[in-house]
CSV table of N, CA and C in Angstrom, one decimal:
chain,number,residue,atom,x,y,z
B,1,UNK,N,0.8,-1.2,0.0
B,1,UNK,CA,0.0,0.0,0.0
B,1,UNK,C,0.9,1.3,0.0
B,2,UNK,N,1.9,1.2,0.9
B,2,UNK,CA,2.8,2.2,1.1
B,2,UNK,C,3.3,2.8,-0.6
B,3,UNK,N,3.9,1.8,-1.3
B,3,UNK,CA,4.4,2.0,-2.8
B,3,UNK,C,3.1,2.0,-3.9
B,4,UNK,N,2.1,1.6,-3.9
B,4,UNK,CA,1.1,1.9,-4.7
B,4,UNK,C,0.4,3.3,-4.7
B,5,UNK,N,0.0,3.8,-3.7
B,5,UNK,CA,-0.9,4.5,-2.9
B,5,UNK,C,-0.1,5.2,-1.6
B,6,UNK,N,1.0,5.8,-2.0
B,6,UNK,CA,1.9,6.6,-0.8
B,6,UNK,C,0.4,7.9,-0.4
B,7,UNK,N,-0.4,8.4,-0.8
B,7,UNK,CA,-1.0,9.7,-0.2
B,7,UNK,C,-1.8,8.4,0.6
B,8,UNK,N,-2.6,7.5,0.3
B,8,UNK,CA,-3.7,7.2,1.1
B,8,UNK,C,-2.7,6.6,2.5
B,9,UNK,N,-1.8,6.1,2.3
B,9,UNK,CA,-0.8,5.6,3.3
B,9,UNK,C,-0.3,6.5,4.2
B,10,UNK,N,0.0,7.6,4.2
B,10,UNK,CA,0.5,8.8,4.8
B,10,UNK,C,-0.8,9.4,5.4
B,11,UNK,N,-2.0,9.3,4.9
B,11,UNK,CA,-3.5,9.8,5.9
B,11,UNK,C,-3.1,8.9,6.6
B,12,UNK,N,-3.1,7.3,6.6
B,12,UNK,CA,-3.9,6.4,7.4
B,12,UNK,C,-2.8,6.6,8.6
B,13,UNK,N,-1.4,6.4,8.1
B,13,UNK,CA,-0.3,6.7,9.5
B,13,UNK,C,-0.9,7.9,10.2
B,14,UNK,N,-0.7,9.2,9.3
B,14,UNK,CA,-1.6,10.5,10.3
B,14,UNK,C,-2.0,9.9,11.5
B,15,UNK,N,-3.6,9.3,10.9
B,15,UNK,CA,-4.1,9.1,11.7
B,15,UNK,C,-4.3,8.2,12.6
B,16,UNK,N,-3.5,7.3,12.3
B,16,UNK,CA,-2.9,6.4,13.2
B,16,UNK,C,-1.9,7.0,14.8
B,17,UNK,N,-1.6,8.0,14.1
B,17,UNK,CA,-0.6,8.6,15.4
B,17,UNK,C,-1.3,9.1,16.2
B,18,UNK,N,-2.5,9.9,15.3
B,18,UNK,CA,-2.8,10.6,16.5
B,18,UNK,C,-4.1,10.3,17.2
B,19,UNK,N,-5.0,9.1,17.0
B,19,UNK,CA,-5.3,8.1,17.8
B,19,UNK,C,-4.6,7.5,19.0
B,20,UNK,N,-3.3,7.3,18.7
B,20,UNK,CA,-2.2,6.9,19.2
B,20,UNK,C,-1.8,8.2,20.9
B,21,UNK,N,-2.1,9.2,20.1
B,21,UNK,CA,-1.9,10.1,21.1
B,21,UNK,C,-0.6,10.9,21.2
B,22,UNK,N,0.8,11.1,20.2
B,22,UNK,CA,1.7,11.3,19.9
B,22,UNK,C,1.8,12.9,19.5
B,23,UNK,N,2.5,14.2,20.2
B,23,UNK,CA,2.8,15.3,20.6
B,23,UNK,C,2.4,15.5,18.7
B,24,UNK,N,2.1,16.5,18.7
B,24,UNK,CA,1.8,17.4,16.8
B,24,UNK,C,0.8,17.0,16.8
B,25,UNK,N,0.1,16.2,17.0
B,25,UNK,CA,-1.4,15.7,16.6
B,25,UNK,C,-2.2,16.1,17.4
B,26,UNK,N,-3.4,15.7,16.4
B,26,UNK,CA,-5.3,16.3,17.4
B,26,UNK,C,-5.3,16.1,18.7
B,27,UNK,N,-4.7,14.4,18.0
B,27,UNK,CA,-5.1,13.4,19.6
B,27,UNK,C,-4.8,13.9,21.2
B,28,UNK,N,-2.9,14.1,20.4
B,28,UNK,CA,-2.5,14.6,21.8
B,28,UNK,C,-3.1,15.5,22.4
B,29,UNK,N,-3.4,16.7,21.9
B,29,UNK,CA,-4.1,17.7,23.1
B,29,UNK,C,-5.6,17.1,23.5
B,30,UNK,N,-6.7,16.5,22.6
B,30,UNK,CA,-7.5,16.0,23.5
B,30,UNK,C,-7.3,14.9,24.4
B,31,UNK,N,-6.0,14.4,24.4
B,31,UNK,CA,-5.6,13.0,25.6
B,31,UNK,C,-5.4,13.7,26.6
B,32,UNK,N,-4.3,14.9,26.3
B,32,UNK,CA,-3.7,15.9,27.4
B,32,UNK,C,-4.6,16.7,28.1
B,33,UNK,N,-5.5,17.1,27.4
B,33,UNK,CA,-7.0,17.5,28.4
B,33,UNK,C,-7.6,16.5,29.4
B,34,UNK,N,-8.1,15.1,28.8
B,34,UNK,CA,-8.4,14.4,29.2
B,34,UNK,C,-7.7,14.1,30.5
B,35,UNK,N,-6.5,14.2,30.3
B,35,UNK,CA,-5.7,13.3,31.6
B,35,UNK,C,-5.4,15.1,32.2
B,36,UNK,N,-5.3,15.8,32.3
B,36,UNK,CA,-5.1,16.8,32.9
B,36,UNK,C,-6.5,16.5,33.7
B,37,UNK,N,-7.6,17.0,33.2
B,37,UNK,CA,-8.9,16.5,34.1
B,37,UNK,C,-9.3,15.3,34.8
B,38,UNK,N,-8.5,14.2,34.4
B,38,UNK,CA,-9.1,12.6,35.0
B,38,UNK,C,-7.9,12.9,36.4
B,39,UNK,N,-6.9,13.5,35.9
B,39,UNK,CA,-6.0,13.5,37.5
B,39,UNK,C,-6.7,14.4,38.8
B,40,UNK,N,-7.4,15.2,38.4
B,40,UNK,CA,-7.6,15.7,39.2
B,40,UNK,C,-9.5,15.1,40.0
B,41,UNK,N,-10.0,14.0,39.3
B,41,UNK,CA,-10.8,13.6,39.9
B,41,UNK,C,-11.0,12.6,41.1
B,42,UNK,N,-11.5,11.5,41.4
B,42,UNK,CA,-11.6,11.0,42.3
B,42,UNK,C,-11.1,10.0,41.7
B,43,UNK,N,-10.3,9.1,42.5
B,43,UNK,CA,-9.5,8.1,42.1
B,43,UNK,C,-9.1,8.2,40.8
B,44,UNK,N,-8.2,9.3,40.3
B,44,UNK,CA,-7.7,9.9,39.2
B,44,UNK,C,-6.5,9.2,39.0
B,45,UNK,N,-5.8,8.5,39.4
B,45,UNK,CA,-4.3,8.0,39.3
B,45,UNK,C,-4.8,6.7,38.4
B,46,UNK,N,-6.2,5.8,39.0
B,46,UNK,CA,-6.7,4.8,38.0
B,46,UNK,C,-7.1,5.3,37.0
B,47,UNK,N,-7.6,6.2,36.4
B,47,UNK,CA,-8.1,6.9,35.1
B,47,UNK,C,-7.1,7.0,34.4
B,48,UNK,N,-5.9,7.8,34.8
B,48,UNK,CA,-4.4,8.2,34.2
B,48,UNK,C,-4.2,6.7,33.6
B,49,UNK,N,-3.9,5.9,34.5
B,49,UNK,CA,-3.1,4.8,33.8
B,49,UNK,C,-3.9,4.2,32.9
B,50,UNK,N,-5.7,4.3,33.3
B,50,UNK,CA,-6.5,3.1,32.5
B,50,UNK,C,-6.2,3.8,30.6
B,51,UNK,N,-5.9,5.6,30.9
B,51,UNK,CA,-6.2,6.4,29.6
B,51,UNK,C,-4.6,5.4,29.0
B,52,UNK,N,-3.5,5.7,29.7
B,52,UNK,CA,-2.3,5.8,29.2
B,52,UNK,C,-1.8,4.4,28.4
B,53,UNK,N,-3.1,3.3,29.5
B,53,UNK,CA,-3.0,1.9,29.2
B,53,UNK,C,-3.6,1.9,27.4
B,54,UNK,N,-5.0,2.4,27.3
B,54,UNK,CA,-5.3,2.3,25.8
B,54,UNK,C,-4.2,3.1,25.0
B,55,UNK,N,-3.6,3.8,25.4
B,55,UNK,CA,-2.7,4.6,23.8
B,55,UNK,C,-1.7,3.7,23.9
B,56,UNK,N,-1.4,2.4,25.0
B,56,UNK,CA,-0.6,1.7,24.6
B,56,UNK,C,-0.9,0.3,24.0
B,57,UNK,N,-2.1,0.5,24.2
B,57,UNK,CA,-2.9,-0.7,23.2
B,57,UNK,C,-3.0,-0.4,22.0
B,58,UNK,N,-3.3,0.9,21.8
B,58,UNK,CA,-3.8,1.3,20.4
B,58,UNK,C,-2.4,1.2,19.9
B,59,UNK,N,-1.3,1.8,20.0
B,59,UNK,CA,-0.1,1.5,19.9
B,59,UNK,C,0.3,0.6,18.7
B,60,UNK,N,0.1,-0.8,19.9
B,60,UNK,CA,0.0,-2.1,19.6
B,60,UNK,C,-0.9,-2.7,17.7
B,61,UNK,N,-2.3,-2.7,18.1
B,61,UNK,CA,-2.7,-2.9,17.5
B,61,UNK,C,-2.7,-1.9,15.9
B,62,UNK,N,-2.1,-0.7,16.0
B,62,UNK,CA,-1.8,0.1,14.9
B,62,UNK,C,-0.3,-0.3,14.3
B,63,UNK,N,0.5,-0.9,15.0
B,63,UNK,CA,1.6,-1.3,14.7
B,63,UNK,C,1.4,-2.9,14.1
B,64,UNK,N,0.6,-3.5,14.2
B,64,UNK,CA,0.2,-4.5,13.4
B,64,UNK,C,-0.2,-4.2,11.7
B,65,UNK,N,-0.8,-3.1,11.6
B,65,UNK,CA,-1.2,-2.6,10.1
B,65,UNK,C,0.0,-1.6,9.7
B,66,UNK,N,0.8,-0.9,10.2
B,66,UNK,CA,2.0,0.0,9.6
B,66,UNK,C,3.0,-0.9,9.4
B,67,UNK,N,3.4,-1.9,10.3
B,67,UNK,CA,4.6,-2.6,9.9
B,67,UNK,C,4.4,-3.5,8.7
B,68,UNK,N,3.7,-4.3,8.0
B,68,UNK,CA,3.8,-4.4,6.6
B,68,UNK,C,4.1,-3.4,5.6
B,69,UNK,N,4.1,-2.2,5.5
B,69,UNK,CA,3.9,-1.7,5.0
B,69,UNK,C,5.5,-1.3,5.0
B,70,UNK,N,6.3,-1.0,6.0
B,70,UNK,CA,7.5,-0.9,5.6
B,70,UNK,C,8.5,-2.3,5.3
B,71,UNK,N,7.8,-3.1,4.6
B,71,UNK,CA,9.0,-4.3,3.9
B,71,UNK,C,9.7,-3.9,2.7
């Protein structure tokens, strides 16, 4: 996909990152809100990690579909 179709490849990483939650992107500032507000609620430290836990799942699972793509 990467060498066929370089523009649709280059949105889908985009957006891949910034689901991901990675500083330049959308994502990051609404994660960084998000966890700016979940720390300060009630039992906020489990929120932090539960948020920090999915961007390292999504991570995961986004790195399943990008790494073909660089062979």
């Amino acid at each position: 996909l990467a060498r066929r179709q370089p523009l649709v490849f280059s949105a889908f990483a985009v957006a891949a990152l910034s689901l991901i939650g990675l500083p330049l992107t959308a994502g990051f500032i609404g994660k960084w809100t998000l966890l700016q507000t979940l720390a300060t609620a009630p039992y906020g430290a489990f929120w932090v990690v539960l948020v920090l836990a999915s961007s390292v799942l999504t991570a995961l699972y986004m790195w399943r579909y990008l790494e073909p793509c660089f062979d």
